[in-house]
Coordinates of C-alpha atoms and ligand atoms in Angstrom, one line a residue:
M1 CA 3.9 3.3 24.5
Q2 CA 0.9 5.2 24.2
T3 CA -1.8 5.5 21.6
Q4 CA -0.8 7.6 18.5
T5 CA -4.4 9.2 17.1
V6 CA -4.0 10.0 13.4
H7 CA -7.2 11.7 12.1
V8 CA -8.6 12.0 8.8
P9 CA -10.6 14.8 8.5
L10 CA -13.3 14.0 5.3
D11 CA -16.5 14.8 5.5
G12 CA -19.9 14.0 4.6
G13 CA -19.6 12.0 7.9
R14 CA -17.1 9.4 6.4
A15 CA -14.5 11.4 8.6
Y16 CA -12.3 8.4 10.4
D17 CA -9.1 7.9 13.0
I18 CA -6.2 5.8 12.2
L19 CA -4.7 4.3 15.9
V20 CA -0.8 3.7 15.7
G21 CA 0.6 1.4 19.0
R22 CA 2.0 -1.4 20.5
G23 CA -0.7 -4.3 22.0
L24 CA -3.8 -2.7 20.2
L25 CA -5.8 -5.9 18.3
A26 CA -5.6 -7.9 22.0
E27 CA -8.1 -5.1 22.4
I28 CA -9.9 -4.7 19.5
G29 CA -12.8 -5.3 21.0
P30 CA -14.8 -2.3 22.1
R31 CA -12.7 -0.2 19.6
V32 CA -15.3 -2.4 16.8
A33 CA -18.4 -2.9 19.0
A34 CA -17.9 1.6 19.5
L35 CA -18.6 1.7 15.7
E36 CA -22.2 0.0 16.4
A37 CA -22.5 -3.4 14.3
R38 CA -24.1 -6.2 15.8
A39 CA -21.2 -8.5 13.8
V40 CA -17.7 -8.6 12.4
G41 CA -17.0 -10.1 9.0
V42 CA -13.0 -10.7 9.1
V43 CA -11.1 -11.0 6.5
S44 CA -7.5 -12.7 6.6
D45 CA -4.9 -14.5 5.6
E46 CA -4.1 -17.6 6.9
T47 CA -0.2 -17.0 7.8
V48 CA -1.9 -13.7 9.6
A49 CA -4.7 -16.1 10.9
A50 CA -2.9 -18.1 12.9
E51 CA -1.2 -15.7 14.1
Y52 CA -3.2 -13.3 15.3
G53 CA -6.8 -14.8 14.8
E54 CA -7.9 -16.2 17.7
A55 CA -6.8 -13.4 20.0
V56 CA -8.9 -11.0 17.3
L57 CA -12.0 -13.0 17.7
A58 CA -12.2 -13.7 21.2
S59 CA -12.2 -10.0 22.1
L60 CA -14.2 -8.9 19.2
A61 CA -16.7 -11.8 21.0
R62 CA -16.0 -10.3 24.6
A63 CA -17.0 -7.4 22.8
G64 CA -20.8 -8.9 22.7
L65 CA -19.5 -9.0 18.5
R66 CA -20.6 -11.8 16.6
T67 CA -17.7 -14.0 14.4
G68 CA -17.1 -15.0 11.7
L69 CA -13.7 -15.5 9.8
I70 CA -12.6 -15.9 6.2
A71 CA -8.7 -16.8 5.4
V72 CA -8.1 -16.5 1.8
A73 CA -3.5 -18.2 1.0
P74 CA -1.3 -15.1 1.7
G75 CA 0.4 -13.7 -0.8
E76 CA -1.0 -10.9 -4.1
A77 CA -1.9 -14.2 -6.4
S78 CA -5.3 -13.5 -3.9
K79 CA -5.9 -10.9 -5.0
S80 CA -7.5 -11.7 -7.7
Y81 CA -10.9 -12.6 -8.9
A82 CA -11.1 -15.7 -7.6
G83 CA -10.0 -14.4 -3.8
F84 CA -13.2 -11.8 -4.7
A85 CA -15.3 -14.0 -5.0
Q86 CA -14.0 -15.8 -1.9
V87 CA -13.8 -13.4 0.3
C88 CA -17.4 -12.1 -0.9
D89 CA -19.4 -15.5 -0.7
G90 CA -17.5 -16.4 2.9
L91 CA -19.5 -13.0 4.7
I92 CA -22.3 -13.7 3.0
A93 CA -22.4 -16.6 4.4
H94 CA -21.9 -15.5 7.4
R95 CA -24.6 -13.4 7.2
I96 CA -22.9 -10.0 7.3
E97 CA -26.1 -7.3 7.1
R98 CA -25.4 -3.7 6.1
G99 CA -25.2 -2.3 8.9
D100 CA -23.0 -5.0 10.6
L101 CA -18.7 -4.1 9.8
V102 CA -15.7 -6.3 7.7
L103 CA -12.3 -6.3 9.2
A104 CA -9.1 -6.5 7.5
L105 CA -6.7 -8.3 9.7
G106 CA -3.5 -8.5 7.6
G107 CA -1.5 -7.3 5.2
G108 CA -1.7 -4.8 2.2
V109 CA -3.7 -7.5 0.0
V110 CA -5.6 -8.8 2.5
G111 CA -6.6 -4.6 2.9
D112 CA -7.2 -4.1 -1.0
L113 CA -9.4 -7.0 -0.7
A114 CA -11.3 -7.3 1.8
G115 CA -11.7 -2.8 1.6
F116 CA -13.4 -4.3 -2.5
A117 CA -15.6 -6.8 -0.7
A118 CA -17.1 -4.3 1.6
A119 CA -17.8 -2.2 -0.6
S120 CA -19.4 -4.1 -3.1
L121 CA -21.7 -6.5 -0.2
R122 CA -25.4 -5.7 -0.6
R123 CA -23.8 -2.7 -2.9
G124 CA -21.5 -1.1 0.0
V125 CA -21.0 -2.6 4.1
R126 CA -18.5 -0.5 6.6
F127 CA -15.2 -2.1 7.3
V128 CA -12.2 -1.4 9.5
Q129 CA -8.9 -2.1 8.6
A130 CA -6.0 -3.4 11.1
P131 CA -3.1 -3.8 8.9
T132 CA 0.1 -6.0 9.9
T133 CA 2.2 -5.2 7.7
L134 CA 4.8 -2.1 7.4
L135 CA 3.5 -1.2 4.3
A136 CA -0.2 -1.5 5.5
Q137 CA 0.2 0.7 8.9
V138 CA 2.1 3.3 6.3
D139 CA 0.2 3.1 3.2
S140 CA -2.5 0.6 2.3
S141 CA -4.7 0.5 5.2
V142 CA -5.4 4.7 4.8
G143 CA -7.1 6.5 2.0
G144 CA -9.9 4.1 0.9
K145 CA -7.8 2.3 -2.3
T146 CA -9.2 -0.8 -2.4
G147 CA -9.3 -3.4 -5.2
I148 CA -7.6 -6.3 -7.2
N149 CA -5.8 -7.1 -10.2
S150 CA -6.9 -8.1 -13.4
P151 CA -4.4 -10.2 -15.6
H152 CA -4.2 -7.0 -17.8
G153 CA -2.5 -4.7 -15.2
K154 CA -1.7 -4.1 -10.9
N155 CA -5.7 -2.9 -9.6
L156 CA -6.9 -2.2 -12.1
V157 CA -11.3 -3.3 -10.5
G158 CA -12.1 -1.6 -7.7
A159 CA -13.7 1.3 -5.7
F160 CA -12.9 3.8 -3.6
H161 CA -14.4 3.3 0.0
Q162 CA -13.0 4.8 2.7
P163 CA -12.3 2.7 6.3
S164 CA -13.7 4.0 9.6
L165 CA -11.1 3.3 11.1
V166 CA -7.8 2.0 11.2
I167 CA -6.0 -0.1 13.9
A168 CA -1.8 0.1 13.7
D169 CA -0.9 -2.5 15.7
T170 CA 2.4 -1.7 15.6
A171 CA 3.7 -4.9 17.4
S172 CA 1.7 -6.8 15.4
L173 CA 4.8 -6.1 12.7
D174 CA 7.9 -8.0 15.2
T175 CA 6.4 -11.6 13.8
L176 CA 7.1 -9.7 10.1
S177 CA 9.3 -11.1 7.8
L178 CA 12.7 -9.1 7.5
R179 CA 12.2 -9.2 3.8
E180 CA 8.3 -8.4 4.3
M181 CA 9.3 -5.0 6.4
R182 CA 12.6 -4.3 4.1
A183 CA 9.8 -4.4 1.4
G184 CA 7.3 -1.7 3.8
Y185 CA 10.2 0.4 3.9
A186 CA 10.6 1.5 0.6
E187 CA 6.8 3.3 1.2
V188 CA 7.6 4.6 4.1
A189 CA 11.4 5.7 2.5
K190 CA 8.5 8.0 -0.6
Y191 CA 7.8 9.8 1.6
G192 CA 10.3 11.4 2.1
L193 CA 11.0 11.5 -1.9
I194 CA 7.7 13.3 -3.0
D195 CA 8.1 16.4 -1.1
D196 CA 9.5 16.0 2.6
P197 CA 13.6 16.0 2.1
D198 CA 13.9 16.2 6.1
F199 CA 11.9 13.0 6.6
F200 CA 13.9 11.5 4.2
A201 CA 17.6 12.5 6.0
W202 CA 15.3 11.2 9.1
C203 CA 14.4 7.7 8.0
E204 CA 18.0 7.6 6.8
A205 CA 19.8 8.4 10.5
N206 CA 16.6 5.5 11.5
L207 CA 16.8 3.0 9.6
A208 CA 18.3 0.4 11.5
E209 CA 15.7 1.0 14.6
I210 CA 12.6 1.8 12.5
Y211 CA 14.1 -2.4 11.6
A212 CA 14.6 -3.0 14.7
G213 CA 11.3 -1.8 16.4
G214 CA 11.1 0.6 19.0
P215 CA 10.3 4.8 19.4
A216 CA 11.4 5.4 16.0
R217 CA 9.3 2.6 14.5
E218 CA 5.9 4.1 15.9
S219 CA 7.3 7.8 14.8
A220 CA 8.3 7.0 11.1
V221 CA 4.3 4.8 10.6
A222 CA 2.4 7.8 12.5
A223 CA 4.0 10.2 10.5
C224 CA 3.1 8.6 7.3
C225 CA -0.1 8.0 7.6
R226 CA 0.4 11.6 8.7
A227 CA 1.7 12.4 5.1
K228 CA -1.1 9.8 3.6
A229 CA -3.7 11.5 5.2
G230 CA -3.4 15.5 4.9
V231 CA -3.0 14.3 0.3
V232 CA -6.6 11.9 1.5
V233 CA -8.3 15.0 2.7
R234 CA -7.3 17.5 -0.2
D235 CA -7.7 15.1 -3.7
E236 CA -9.6 12.2 -2.2
R237 CA -9.8 10.8 -6.0
E238 CA -7.0 11.4 -7.5
D239 CA -8.3 13.8 -9.6
G240 CA -4.6 15.9 -8.5
E241 CA -1.9 15.1 -5.6
R242 CA -2.4 11.8 -5.1
A243 CA -0.9 11.3 -8.1
L244 CA 2.4 11.9 -6.2
L245 CA 1.8 9.0 -3.8
N246 CA 2.3 7.1 -7.3
L247 CA 5.7 8.5 -7.0
G248 CA 7.9 4.3 -8.7
H249 CA 4.6 3.3 -9.3
T250 CA 4.2 3.0 -12.9
F251 CA 7.3 1.0 -13.1
A252 CA 6.7 -1.2 -10.1
H253 CA 3.3 -2.1 -11.7
A254 CA 4.4 -3.3 -14.9
L255 CA 7.2 -5.4 -12.8
E256 CA 4.5 -7.1 -10.9
R257 CA 3.0 -7.7 -14.1
L258 CA 5.2 -9.1 -15.8
T259 CA 6.6 -11.3 -12.8
G260 CA 2.6 -12.7 -12.9
Y261 CA 1.9 -11.3 -8.7
Q262 CA 4.1 -14.5 -7.5
S263 CA 5.3 -13.0 -4.2
A264 CA 7.7 -15.3 -4.5
R265 CA 9.2 -13.3 -7.4
L266 CA 9.1 -9.9 -6.5
V267 CA 6.5 -8.7 -3.5
H268 CA 4.9 -4.8 -3.8
G269 CA 6.7 -3.0 -2.4
E270 CA 10.3 -4.6 -3.9
A271 CA 8.3 -3.2 -7.2
V272 CA 8.3 0.0 -4.9
A273 CA 12.1 0.4 -4.4
I274 CA 13.0 -0.5 -8.3
G275 CA 10.4 2.2 -9.4
L276 CA 12.0 4.5 -7.0
C277 CA 14.9 4.2 -8.1
L278 CA 14.5 4.3 -12.0
A279 CA 11.9 7.2 -11.2
F280 CA 14.8 9.3 -9.7
R281 CA 17.2 7.9 -12.7
F282 CA 14.4 8.5 -15.1
S283 CA 14.3 12.4 -14.0
A284 CA 18.5 12.5 -13.9
R285 CA 18.0 11.5 -17.6
L286 CA 15.9 14.0 -18.8
G287 CA 17.7 16.3 -16.8
L288 CA 15.3 17.7 -14.4
C289 CA 17.0 16.1 -11.5
P290 CA 21.0 15.5 -10.3
G291 CA 22.2 12.3 -10.8
Q292 CA 23.5 13.0 -7.1
D293 CA 20.0 12.5 -6.0
A294 CA 19.9 9.6 -8.1
G295 CA 22.3 7.8 -6.9
R296 CA 21.9 8.9 -2.8
V297 CA 18.1 7.3 -3.7
A298 CA 19.8 4.0 -4.7
N299 CA 22.3 4.3 -2.4
H300 CA 19.6 3.8 1.0
L301 CA 17.3 1.7 -0.9
A302 CA 20.1 -0.4 -1.0
L303 CA 21.5 0.1 2.2
A304 CA 17.8 -1.0 3.2
G305 CA 17.9 -4.5 1.9
L306 CA 16.0 -3.6 -1.2
P307 CA 16.7 -3.9 -4.5
T308 CA 17.3 -1.4 -7.1
T309 CA 17.5 -2.0 -10.5
L310 CA 16.0 -4.9 -12.8
A311 CA 18.2 -6.9 -13.4
Q312 CA 17.7 -7.9 -9.2
V313 CA 14.1 -9.0 -10.9
P314 CA 14.3 -13.2 -10.1
G315 CA 13.1 -14.6 -12.8
G316 CA 13.8 -11.5 -15.3
C317 CA 11.5 -8.5 -16.5
G318 CA 10.8 -9.5 -19.7
T319 CA 11.8 -6.7 -22.6
A320 CA 11.5 -2.9 -22.6
D321 CA 8.3 -3.8 -25.3
Q322 CA 6.6 -5.3 -22.5
L323 CA 7.1 -3.4 -19.9
L324 CA 6.1 0.0 -22.1
D325 CA 3.2 -1.9 -23.2
A326 CA 1.7 -3.0 -19.1
M327 CA 2.8 1.1 -18.6
R328 CA 0.1 1.2 -21.6
Q329 CA -2.6 0.6 -18.6
D330 CA -1.8 3.2 -15.7
K331 CA -4.3 4.5 -14.4
K332 CA -2.6 7.8 -14.8
V333 CA -2.9 7.5 -18.5
R334 CA -4.8 10.8 -19.9
D335 CA -5.7 10.3 -24.0
G336 CA -3.0 7.2 -24.3
A337 CA -0.1 9.4 -22.8
L338 CA 1.8 8.1 -19.9
T339 CA 1.5 9.5 -17.4
F340 CA 5.6 9.6 -14.5
I341 CA 6.0 10.8 -11.0
L342 CA 9.2 12.5 -11.7
A343 CA 11.6 14.0 -9.9
R344 CA 14.1 17.6 -9.7
G345 CA 15.0 16.6 -6.0
I346 CA 14.7 14.3 -3.1
G347 CA 11.5 15.5 -1.6
K348 CA 11.1 17.5 -5.5
S349 CA 8.6 15.1 -7.2
F350 CA 6.3 16.4 -9.6
I351 CA 3.3 15.2 -11.9
A352 CA 4.5 14.7 -15.5
P353 CA 1.5 14.0 -17.8
G354 CA 1.9 13.6 -22.1
I355 CA 5.6 11.7 -21.3
E356 CA 6.9 10.2 -24.3
A357 CA 6.5 6.6 -24.7
G358 CA 10.1 6.6 -26.9
A359 CA 12.0 8.2 -24.2
V360 CA 10.9 6.0 -22.1
R361 CA 11.6 2.7 -23.9
E362 CA 15.3 4.5 -24.6
F363 CA 15.8 4.7 -20.5
L364 CA 14.4 1.2 -20.0
V365 CA 17.2 -0.2 -23.0
A366 CA 19.3 1.6 -20.8
E367 CA 18.8 0.3 -17.7
L368 CA 18.2 -3.3 -19.1
G369 CA 22.0 -3.2 -19.9
Ligands
NAD1 N1 -4.7 0.7 -1.4 C1 -3.5 1.3 -1.4 O1 -3.2 2.7 -0.9 C2 -2.4 0.1 -0.3 C3 -1.2 1.1 -1.1 C4 0.2 0.0 -1.1 C5 0.2 -0.8 -1.3 N2 -0.9 -1.3 -1.2 C6 -1.1 -2.9 -1.6 O2 -0.9 -4.0 -1.1 C7 0.0 -4.8 -0.9 C8 0.9 -5.3 -0.4 O3 0.8 -5.5 0.9 P1 1.5 -6.0 1.8 O4 3.3 -6.0 1.1 O5 1.1 -6.0 3.0 O6 1.4 -7.5 1.4 P2 0.3 -8.6 2.1 O7 -0.5 -8.6 2.3 O8 0.9 -9.7 1.3 O9 1.7 -9.7 3.9 C9 3.2 -9.8 2.7 C10 2.8 -11.5 3.6 O10 4.0 -11.0 5.2 C11 2.6 -12.0 5.7 N3 2.4 -11.0 7.0 C12 1.0 -10.2 7.2 N4 1.2 -9.5 8.1 C13 1.7 -10.2 9.6 C14 2.6 -10.2 10.9 N5 2.1 -9.5 11.5 N6 3.4 -11.7 10.8 C15 3.5 -12.3 10.4 N7 4.0 -12.0 8.7 C16 2.9 -11.7 8.7 C17 1.4 -11.6 4.7 O11 0.3 -13.7 5.2 C18 2.2 -12.2 3.9 O12 2.8 -13.3 3.4 C19 -0.3 -5.0 -2.2 O13 -1.0 -5.3 -3.1 C20 -0.6 -3.0 -3.3 O14 -1.1 -3.2 -4.5 C21 -2.3 -0.7 -1.7
LIG2 O1 -3.6 6.1 -1.9 C1 -2.7 5.9 -3.0 O2 -3.2 7.3 -4.1 C2 -1.2 5.8 -3.8 O3 -1.0 5.3 -4.5 C3 -0.5 4.3 -2.7 C4 0.0 3.2 -3.3 O4 1.4 3.2 -3.2 C5 -0.3 2.7 -3.9 O5 0.3 1.0 -4.4 C6 -1.4 2.3 -4.5 O6 -2.5 1.0 -4.4 C7 -1.3 2.4 -5.9 O7 -2.8 3.6 -6.6 P1 -3.0 2.7 -8.0 O8 -4.4 3.7 -8.2 O9 -2.1 3.0 -8.6 O10 -3.6 1.4 -8.4
ZN3 ZN1 2.2 1.3 -3.1

């Protein structure tokens, strides 16, 4: 299988490539060395470090790079102030200098955390993303959103800091659990739901092959990276269009906060799956979207093995008022008013500012049954 390259043509010397292909981790050294650093601080989690750490460190060393490894505990709880301190102090202890590199080896948790540490360390060092989950390969490794969670809400502390290179080894997905594969698939389907109904239909037809591996998986990863790169280049800092990538996330982030960022209960992709269904059902309730489309979204995500209702959140997700309270911390809030990404149908999403809290509350009460 050939390596595909998606270019992200940002200006100011910040353009970078996303490489997608099987087996890229084993030969990562020369590609990182080409960025002209002397040392690389590899940030990972314990699960990924055990699986891929040795091969990656060996490849970097063969390419003449000095390395140091920092491994956090796996799961969303590491995207925290404590996790941030662990990573920053680890990089400092490994004497990672301004001209050196941070390498994020892992899923979105590691990517967001390592990226934020890179943005902050010595006021900014470059970093490379080596995403090892489907979610990270199709979404979080691209676009430069980095950060950590606050007890008040998801990703509330962070920075925009673009990677210098993204290396997505699709063979690494062979060791991913089915639960995490499914979670990543929610963000794949999201791209179709935003503005590409043909891609959504392709996903419906190719779901089994995306899960099983093979050409459809590579195609899906590259297609999502192309879609995200386009949005990011047009609106890097979310002044407009980029907010569409937040489809389902106002609901999802509230659910993650109310489940205490406990991966055992709910992971980001599962929260997004529920959030996508809620965004479509809310749109239908407001008379914006055919109920049939909302049904098609939920049917497909259920077929993909994902939760689609609030009742499926293990241990519950709080009351309508608690959910609404969490949503008030959403970064899309303007002058205290909620902004949602709503839809007029599959592939017809739009930014809807100034949504009445009362309407959201009534909808949530109905959804909670
Ligand atoms: N920055 C962005 O644009 C952006 C976009 C989407 C999501 N996110 C963030 O990404 C995070 C979720 O990322 P995630 O779903 O990758 O979760 P994750 O990073 O927690 O990884 C999921 C689990 O899979 C394990 N794992 C990772 N790679 C593996 C592999 N190849 N083999 C076996 N196990 C492996 C990890 O140890 C972890 O337990 C959330 O915090 C979310 O907010 C950020
Ligand atoms: O890249 C973006 O922009 C996204 O919104 C992608 C989302 O999938 C991702 O979860 C992101 O971290 C959410 O951003 P936030 O600004 O709402 O924290
Ligand atoms: Zn997301």
